[in-house]
PDB file of C-alpha atoms (C1' of nucleotides) in Angstrom:
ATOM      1  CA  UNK A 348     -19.792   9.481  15.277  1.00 69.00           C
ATOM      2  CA  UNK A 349     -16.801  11.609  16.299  1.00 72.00           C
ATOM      3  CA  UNK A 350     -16.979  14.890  14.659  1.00 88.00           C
ATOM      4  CA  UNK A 351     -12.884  15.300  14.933  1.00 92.00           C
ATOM      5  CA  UNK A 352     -12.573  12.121  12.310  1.00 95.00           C
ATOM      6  CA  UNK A 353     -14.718  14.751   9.630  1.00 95.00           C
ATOM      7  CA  UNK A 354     -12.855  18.000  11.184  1.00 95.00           C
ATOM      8  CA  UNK A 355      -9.623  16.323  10.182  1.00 97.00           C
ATOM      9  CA  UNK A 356     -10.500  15.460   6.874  1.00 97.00           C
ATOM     10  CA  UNK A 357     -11.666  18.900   5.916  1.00 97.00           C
ATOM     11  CA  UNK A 358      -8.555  20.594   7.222  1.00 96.00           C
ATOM     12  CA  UNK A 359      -6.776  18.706   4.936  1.00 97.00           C
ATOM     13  CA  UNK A 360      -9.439  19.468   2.161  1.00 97.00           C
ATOM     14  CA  UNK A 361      -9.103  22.896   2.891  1.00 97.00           C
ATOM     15  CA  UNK A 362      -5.264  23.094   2.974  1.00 96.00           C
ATOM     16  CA  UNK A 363      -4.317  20.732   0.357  1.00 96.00           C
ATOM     17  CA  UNK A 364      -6.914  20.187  -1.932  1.00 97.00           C
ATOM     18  CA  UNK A 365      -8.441  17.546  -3.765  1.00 97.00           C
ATOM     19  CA  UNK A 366      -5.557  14.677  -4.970  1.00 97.00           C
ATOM     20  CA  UNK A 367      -7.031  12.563  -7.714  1.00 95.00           C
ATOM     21  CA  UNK A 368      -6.035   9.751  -6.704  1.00 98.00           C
ATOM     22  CA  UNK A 369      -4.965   6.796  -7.888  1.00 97.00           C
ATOM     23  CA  UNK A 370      -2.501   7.969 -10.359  1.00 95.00           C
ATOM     24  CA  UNK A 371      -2.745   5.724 -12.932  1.00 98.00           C
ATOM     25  CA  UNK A 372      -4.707   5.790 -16.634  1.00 97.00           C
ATOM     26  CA  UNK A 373      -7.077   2.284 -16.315  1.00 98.00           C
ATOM     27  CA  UNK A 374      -8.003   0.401 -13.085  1.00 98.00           C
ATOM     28  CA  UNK A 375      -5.942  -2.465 -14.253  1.00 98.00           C
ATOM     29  CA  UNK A 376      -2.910  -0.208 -13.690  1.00 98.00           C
ATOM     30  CA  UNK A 377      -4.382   0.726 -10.236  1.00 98.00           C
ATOM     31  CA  UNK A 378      -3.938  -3.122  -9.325  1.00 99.00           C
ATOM     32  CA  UNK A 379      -0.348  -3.351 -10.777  1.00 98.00           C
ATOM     33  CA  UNK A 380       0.956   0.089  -9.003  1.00 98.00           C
ATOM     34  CA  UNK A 381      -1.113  -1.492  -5.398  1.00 98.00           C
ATOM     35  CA  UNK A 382       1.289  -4.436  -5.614  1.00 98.00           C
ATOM     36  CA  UNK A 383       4.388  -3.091  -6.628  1.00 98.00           C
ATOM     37  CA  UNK A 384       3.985   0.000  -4.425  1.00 98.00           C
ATOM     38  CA  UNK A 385       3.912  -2.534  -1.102  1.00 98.00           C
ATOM     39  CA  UNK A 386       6.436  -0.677   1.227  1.00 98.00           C
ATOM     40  CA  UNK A 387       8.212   0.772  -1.570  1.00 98.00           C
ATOM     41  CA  UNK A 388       8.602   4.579  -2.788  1.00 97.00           C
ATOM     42  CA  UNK A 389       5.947   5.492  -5.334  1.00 98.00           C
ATOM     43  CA  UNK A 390       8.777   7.179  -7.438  1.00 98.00           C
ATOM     44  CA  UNK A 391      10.237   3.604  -7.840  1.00 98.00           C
ATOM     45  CA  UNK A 392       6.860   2.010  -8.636  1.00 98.00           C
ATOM     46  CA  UNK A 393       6.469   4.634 -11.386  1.00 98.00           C
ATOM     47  CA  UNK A 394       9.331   4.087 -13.161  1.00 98.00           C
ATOM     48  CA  UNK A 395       8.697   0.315 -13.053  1.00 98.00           C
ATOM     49  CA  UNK A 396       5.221   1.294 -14.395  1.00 98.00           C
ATOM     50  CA  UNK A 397       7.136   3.334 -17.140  1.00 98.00           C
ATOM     51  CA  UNK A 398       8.824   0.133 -17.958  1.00 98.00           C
ATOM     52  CA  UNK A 399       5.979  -1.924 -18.403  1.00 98.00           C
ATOM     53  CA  UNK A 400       4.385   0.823 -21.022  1.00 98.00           C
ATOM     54  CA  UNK A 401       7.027   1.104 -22.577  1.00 98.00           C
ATOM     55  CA  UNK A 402       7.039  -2.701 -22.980  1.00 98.00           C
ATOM     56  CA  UNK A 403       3.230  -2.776 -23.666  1.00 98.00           C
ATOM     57  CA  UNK A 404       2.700  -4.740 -21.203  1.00 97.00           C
ATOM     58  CA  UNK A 405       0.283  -2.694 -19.092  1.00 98.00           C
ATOM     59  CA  UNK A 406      -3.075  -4.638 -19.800  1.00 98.00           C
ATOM     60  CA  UNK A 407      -4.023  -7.859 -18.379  1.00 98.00           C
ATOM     61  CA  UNK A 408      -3.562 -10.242 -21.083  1.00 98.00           C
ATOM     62  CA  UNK A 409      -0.289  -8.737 -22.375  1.00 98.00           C
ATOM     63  CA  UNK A 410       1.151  -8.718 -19.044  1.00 98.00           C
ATOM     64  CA  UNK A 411       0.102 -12.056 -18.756  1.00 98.00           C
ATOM     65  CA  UNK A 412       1.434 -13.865 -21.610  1.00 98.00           C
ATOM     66  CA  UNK A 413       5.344 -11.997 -20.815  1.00 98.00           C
ATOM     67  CA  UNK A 414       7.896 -14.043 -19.851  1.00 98.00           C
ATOM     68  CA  UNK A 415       8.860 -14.405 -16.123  1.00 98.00           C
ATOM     69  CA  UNK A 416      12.627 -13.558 -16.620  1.00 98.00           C
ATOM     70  CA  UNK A 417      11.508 -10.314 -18.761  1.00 98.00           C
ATOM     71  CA  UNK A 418       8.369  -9.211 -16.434  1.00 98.00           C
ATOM     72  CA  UNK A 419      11.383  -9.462 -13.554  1.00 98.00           C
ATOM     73  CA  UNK A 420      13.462  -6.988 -15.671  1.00 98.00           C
ATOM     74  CA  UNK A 421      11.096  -4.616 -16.350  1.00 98.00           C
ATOM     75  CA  UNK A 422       9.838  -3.816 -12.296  1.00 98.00           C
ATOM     76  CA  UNK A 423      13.127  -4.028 -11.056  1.00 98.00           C
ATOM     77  CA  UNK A 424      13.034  -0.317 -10.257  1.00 98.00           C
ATOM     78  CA  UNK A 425      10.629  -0.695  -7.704  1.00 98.00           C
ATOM     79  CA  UNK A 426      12.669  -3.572  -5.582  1.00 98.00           C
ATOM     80  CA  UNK A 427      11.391  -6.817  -4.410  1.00 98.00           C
ATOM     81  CA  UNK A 428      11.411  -7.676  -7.781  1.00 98.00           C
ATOM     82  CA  UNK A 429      11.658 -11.510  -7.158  1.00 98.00           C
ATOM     83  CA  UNK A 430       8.925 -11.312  -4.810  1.00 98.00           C
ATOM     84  CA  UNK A 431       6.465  -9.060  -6.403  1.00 98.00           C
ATOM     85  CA  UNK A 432       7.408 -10.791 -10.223  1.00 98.00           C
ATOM     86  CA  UNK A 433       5.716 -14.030  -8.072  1.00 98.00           C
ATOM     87  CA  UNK A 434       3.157 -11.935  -6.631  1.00 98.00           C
ATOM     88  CA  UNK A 435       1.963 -10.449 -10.124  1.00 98.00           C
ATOM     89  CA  UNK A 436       1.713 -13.611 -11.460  1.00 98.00           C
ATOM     90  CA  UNK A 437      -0.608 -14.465  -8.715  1.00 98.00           C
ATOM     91  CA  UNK A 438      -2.847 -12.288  -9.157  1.00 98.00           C
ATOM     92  CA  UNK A 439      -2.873 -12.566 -13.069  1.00 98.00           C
ATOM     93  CA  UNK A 440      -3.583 -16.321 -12.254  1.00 98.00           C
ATOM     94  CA  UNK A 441      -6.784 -14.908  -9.944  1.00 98.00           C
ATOM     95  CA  UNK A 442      -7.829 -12.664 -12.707  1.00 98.00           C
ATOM     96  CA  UNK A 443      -7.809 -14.886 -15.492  1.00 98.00           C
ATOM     97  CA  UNK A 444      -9.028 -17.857 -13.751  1.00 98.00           C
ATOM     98  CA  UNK A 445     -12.187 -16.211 -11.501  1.00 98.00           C
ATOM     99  CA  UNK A 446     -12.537 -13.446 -13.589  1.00 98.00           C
ATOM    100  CA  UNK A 447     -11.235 -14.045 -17.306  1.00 98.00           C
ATOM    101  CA  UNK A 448      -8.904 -11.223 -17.077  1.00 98.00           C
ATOM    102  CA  UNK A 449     -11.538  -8.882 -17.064  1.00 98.00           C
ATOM    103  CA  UNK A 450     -11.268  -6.170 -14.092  1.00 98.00           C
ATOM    104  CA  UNK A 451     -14.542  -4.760 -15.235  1.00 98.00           C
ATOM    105  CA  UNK A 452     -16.217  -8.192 -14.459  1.00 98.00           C
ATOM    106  CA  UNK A 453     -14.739  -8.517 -11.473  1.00 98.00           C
ATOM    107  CA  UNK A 454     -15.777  -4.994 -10.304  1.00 98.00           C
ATOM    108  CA  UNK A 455     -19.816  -6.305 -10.776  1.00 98.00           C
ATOM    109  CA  UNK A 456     -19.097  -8.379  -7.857  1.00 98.00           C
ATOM    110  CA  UNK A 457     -19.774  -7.667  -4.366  1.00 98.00           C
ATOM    111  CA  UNK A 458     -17.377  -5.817  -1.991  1.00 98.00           C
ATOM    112  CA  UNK A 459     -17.149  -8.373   1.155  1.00 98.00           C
ATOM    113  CA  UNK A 460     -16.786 -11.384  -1.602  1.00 98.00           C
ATOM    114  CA  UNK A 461     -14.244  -9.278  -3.659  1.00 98.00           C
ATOM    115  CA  UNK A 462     -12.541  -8.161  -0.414  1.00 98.00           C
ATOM    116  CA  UNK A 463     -12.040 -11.914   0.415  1.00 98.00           C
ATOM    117  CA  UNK A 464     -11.087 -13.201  -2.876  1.00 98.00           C
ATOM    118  CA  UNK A 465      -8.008 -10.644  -3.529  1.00 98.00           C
ATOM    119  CA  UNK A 466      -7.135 -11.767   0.927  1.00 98.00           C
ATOM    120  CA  UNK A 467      -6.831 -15.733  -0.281  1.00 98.00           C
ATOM    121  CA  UNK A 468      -3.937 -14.425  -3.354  1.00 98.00           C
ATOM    122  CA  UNK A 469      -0.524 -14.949  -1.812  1.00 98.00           C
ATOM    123  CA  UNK A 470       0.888 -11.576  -1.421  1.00 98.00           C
ATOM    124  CA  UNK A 471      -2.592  -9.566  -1.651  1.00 98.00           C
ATOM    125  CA  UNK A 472      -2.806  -7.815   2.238  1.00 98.00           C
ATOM    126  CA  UNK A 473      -5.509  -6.305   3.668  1.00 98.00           C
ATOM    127  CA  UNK A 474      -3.932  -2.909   2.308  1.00 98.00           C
ATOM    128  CA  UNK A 475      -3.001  -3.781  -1.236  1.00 98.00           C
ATOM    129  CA  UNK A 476      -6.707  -5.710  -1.505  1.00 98.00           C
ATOM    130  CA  UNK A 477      -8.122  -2.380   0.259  1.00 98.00           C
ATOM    131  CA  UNK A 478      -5.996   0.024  -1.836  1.00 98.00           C
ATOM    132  CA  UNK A 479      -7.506  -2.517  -5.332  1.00 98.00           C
ATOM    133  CA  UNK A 480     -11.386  -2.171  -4.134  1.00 98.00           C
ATOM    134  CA  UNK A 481     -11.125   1.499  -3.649  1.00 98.00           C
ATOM    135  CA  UNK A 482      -9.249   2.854  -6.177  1.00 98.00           C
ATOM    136  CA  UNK A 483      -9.650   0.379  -8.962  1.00 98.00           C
ATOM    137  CA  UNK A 484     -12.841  -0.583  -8.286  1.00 98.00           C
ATOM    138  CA  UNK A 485     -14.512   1.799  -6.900  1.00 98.00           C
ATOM    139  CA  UNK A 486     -15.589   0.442  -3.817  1.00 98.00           C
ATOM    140  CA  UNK A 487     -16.133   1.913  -0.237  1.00 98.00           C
ATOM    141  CA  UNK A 488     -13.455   0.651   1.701  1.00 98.00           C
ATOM    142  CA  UNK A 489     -10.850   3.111   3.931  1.00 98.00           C
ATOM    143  CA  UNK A 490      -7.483   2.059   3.205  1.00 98.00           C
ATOM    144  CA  UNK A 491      -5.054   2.195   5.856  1.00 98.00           C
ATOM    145  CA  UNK A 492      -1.788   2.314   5.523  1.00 98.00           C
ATOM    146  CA  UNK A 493       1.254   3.348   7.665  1.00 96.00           C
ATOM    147  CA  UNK A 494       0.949   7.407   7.349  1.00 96.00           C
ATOM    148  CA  UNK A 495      -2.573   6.625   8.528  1.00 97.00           C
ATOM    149  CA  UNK A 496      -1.803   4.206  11.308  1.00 96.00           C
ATOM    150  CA  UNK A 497       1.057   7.193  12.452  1.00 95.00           C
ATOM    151  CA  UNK A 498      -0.727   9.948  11.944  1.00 95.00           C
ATOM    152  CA  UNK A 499      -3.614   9.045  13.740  1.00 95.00           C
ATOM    153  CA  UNK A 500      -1.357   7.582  16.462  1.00 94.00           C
ATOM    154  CA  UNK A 501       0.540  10.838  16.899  1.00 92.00           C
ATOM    155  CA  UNK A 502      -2.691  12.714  16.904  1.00 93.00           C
ATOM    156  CA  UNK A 503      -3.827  10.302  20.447  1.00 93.00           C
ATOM    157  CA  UNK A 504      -6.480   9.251  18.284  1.00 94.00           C
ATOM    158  CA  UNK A 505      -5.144   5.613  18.588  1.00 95.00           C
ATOM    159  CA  UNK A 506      -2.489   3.372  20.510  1.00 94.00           C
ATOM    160  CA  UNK A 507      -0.590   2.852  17.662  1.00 93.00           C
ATOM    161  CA  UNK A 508      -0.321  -0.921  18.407  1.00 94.00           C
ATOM    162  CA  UNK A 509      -4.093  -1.743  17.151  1.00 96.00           C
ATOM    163  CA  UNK A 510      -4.701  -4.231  13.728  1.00 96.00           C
ATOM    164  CA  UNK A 511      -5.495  -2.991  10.590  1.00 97.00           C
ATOM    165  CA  UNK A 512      -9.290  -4.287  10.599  1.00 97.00           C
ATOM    166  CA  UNK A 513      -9.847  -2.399  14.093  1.00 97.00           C
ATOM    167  CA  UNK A 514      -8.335   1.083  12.151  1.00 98.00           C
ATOM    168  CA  UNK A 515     -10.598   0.472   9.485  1.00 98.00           C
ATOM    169  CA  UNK A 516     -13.170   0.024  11.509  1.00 97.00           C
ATOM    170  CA  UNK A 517     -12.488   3.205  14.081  1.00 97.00           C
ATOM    171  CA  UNK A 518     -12.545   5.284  10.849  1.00 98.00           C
ATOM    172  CA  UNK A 519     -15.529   3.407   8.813  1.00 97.00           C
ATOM    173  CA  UNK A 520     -17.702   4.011  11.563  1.00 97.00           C
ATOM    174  CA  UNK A 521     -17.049   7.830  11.832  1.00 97.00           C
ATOM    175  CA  UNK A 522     -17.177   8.467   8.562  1.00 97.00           C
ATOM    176  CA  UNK A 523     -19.973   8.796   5.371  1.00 96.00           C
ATOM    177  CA  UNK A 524     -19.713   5.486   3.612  1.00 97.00           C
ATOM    178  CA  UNK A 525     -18.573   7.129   0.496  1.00 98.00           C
ATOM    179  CA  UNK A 526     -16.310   6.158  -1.575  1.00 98.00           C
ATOM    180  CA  UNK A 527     -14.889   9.633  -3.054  1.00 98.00           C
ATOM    181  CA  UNK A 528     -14.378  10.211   0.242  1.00 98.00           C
ATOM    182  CA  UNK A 529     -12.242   7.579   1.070  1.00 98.00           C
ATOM    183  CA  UNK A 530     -10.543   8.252  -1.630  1.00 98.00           C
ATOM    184  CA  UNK A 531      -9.353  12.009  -0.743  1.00 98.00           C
ATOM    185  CA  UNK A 532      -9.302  11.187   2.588  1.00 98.00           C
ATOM    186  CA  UNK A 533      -6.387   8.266   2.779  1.00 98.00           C
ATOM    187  CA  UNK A 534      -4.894  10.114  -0.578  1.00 98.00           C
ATOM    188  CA  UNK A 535      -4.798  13.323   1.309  1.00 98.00           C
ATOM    189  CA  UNK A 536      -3.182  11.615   4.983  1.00 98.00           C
ATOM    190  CA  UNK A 537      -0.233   9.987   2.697  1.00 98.00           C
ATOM    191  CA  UNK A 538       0.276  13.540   1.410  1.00 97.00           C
ATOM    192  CA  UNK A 539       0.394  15.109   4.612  1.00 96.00           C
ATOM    193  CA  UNK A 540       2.346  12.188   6.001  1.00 95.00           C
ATOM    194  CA  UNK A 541       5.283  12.144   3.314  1.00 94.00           C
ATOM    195  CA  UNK A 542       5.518  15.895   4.322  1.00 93.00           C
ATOM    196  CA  UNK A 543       5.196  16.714   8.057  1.00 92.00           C
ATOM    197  CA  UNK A 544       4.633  13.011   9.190  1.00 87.00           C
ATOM    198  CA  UNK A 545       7.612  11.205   8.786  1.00 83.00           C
ATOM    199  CA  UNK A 546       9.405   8.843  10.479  1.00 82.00           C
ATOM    200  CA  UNK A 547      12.329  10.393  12.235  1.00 76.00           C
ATOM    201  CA  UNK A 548      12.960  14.483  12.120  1.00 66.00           C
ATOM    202  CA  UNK A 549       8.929  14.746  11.620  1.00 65.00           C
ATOM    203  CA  UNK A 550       8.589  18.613  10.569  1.00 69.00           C
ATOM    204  CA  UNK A 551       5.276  18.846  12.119  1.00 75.00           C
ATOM    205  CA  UNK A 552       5.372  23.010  12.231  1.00 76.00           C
ATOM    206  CA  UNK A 553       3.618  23.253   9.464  1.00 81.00           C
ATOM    207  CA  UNK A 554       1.703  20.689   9.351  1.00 86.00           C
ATOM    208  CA  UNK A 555      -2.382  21.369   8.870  1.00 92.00           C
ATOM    209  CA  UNK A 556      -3.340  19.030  11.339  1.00 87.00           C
ATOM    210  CA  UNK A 557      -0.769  20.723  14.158  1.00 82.00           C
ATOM    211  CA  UNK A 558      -3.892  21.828  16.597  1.00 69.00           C
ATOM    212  CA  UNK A 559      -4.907  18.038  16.802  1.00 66.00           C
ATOM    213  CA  UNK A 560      -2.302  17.099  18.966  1.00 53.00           C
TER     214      UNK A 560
ATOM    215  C1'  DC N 674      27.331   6.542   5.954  1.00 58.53           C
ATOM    216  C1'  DA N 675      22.422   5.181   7.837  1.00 58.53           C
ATOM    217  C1'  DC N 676      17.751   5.230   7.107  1.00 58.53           C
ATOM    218  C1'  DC N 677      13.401   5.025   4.791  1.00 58.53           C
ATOM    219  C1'  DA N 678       9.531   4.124   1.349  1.00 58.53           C
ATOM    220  C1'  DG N 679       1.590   4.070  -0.019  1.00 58.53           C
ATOM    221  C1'  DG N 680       3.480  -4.644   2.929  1.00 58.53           C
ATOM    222  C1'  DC N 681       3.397  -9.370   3.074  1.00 58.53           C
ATOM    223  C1'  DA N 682       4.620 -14.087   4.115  1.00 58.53           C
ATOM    224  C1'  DA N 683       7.344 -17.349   6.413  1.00 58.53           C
ATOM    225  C1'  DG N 684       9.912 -18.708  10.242  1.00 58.53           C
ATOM    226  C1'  DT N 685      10.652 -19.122  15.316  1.00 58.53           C
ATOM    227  C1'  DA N 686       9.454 -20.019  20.182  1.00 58.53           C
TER     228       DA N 686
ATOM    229  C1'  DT Z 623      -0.350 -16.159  19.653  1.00 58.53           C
ATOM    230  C1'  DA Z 624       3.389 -12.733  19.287  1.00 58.53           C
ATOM    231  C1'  DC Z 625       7.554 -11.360  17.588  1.00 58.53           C
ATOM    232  C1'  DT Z 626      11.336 -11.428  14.013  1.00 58.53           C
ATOM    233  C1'  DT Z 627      13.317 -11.578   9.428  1.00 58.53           C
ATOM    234  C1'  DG Z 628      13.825 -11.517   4.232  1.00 58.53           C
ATOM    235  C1'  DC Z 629      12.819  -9.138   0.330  1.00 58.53           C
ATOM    236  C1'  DA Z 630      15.889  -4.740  -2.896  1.00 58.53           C
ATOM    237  C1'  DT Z 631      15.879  -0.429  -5.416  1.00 58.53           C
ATOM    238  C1'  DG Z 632      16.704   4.530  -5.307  1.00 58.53           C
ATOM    239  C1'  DG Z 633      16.375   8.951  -2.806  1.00 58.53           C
ATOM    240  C1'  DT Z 634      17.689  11.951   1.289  1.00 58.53           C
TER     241       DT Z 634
END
DNA sequence: CACCAGGCAAGTA
DNA sequence: TACTTGCATGGT
């Protein structure tokens, strides 16, 4: 158990403080946000999220029962909308099929099974399905994501060039298995990252974490 | 104007 | 198996 993994995290405890993440007001919403939010700007998801609330369409059965062309309409703000109307659907199918479009019976059902059930619905990644059994469910899983993949890679704690599963498991197995703490922990590296860790012109100055490197 | 954002699936060789 | 490409809006 590397102690830097822990050291991290609290520095960006310390300097940023705790995020209460996910930002959303019932797990069900967690799921819709995961899946719109794939590679897309969370400002864009939220107004597609507005939309939908506006629309009352923000539980699982009302969501369900809208029609394609109008479901479309209503997340175009958050792009893809072709794609992730499809992939909505899919998972509504999963739901109400397995589950019986009840999130809170699918959260009494084990992690690894979960984590394998929300893998086998077309457009569910290991992220989104990750991103669904942590925040929505409340399971302990460490999402990783591509602040965390960069971060970590720009800290020399990683290649850079290594899969999701063996990311997850570098930082599972250094860590508490705990899921408040995966929670702050991957909410707080996507904060730091949309800050100092960006892409190009990365403004790494001030960035909390600037004596890892 | 170019580039990027809390991915994923399908296609190619 | 290991790349590459399509998907699309809105902000910087």
């Amino acid at each position: 158990m590397k102690p830097v993994f822990k050291k991290i995290y609290q520095r960006l405890y310390a300097s940023l403080g705790p995020q209460g993440w996910w930002p959303a007001e019932t797990p069900f919403e967690v799921i819709i946000g995961a899946i719109l939010t794939q590679n897309t700007n969370w400002q864009n998801v939220a107004k597609a999220i507005s939309n939908l609330k506006e629309a009352k369409a923000i539980t699982a059965r009302t969501l369900y029962s809208l029609p394609r062309k109008r479901l479309t309409r209503l997340i175009r703000p958050a792009g893809y909308y072709n794609i992730k109307t499809e992939r909505l659907e899919c998972f509504l199918k999963f739901l109400f099929t397995r589950y019986r479009g009840s999130v809170r019976k699918m959260r009494t059902q084990g992690l690894n099974t979960l984590r394998l059930q929300l893998l086998s619905v077309k457009g569910i990644g290991p992220e989104t399905a990750d991103s669904i059994l942590l925040y929505a469910l409340g399971k302990p899983v460490f999402v990783v994501d591509a602040y965390t993949r960069r971060i970590f890679t720009r800290h020399s704690l990683i290649k850079g060039d290594e899969d999701y599963h063996a990311i997850q498991n570098l930082i599972m197995k250094n860590l508490k298995r705990n899921v408040q703490l995966f929670n702050e922990f991957h909410a707080l590296l996507v904060e730091v990252g949309k800050k100092f860790c960006r892409k190009k012109n990365p403004r790494c100055a001030r960035c909390p974490l600037q004596q890892f490197k």
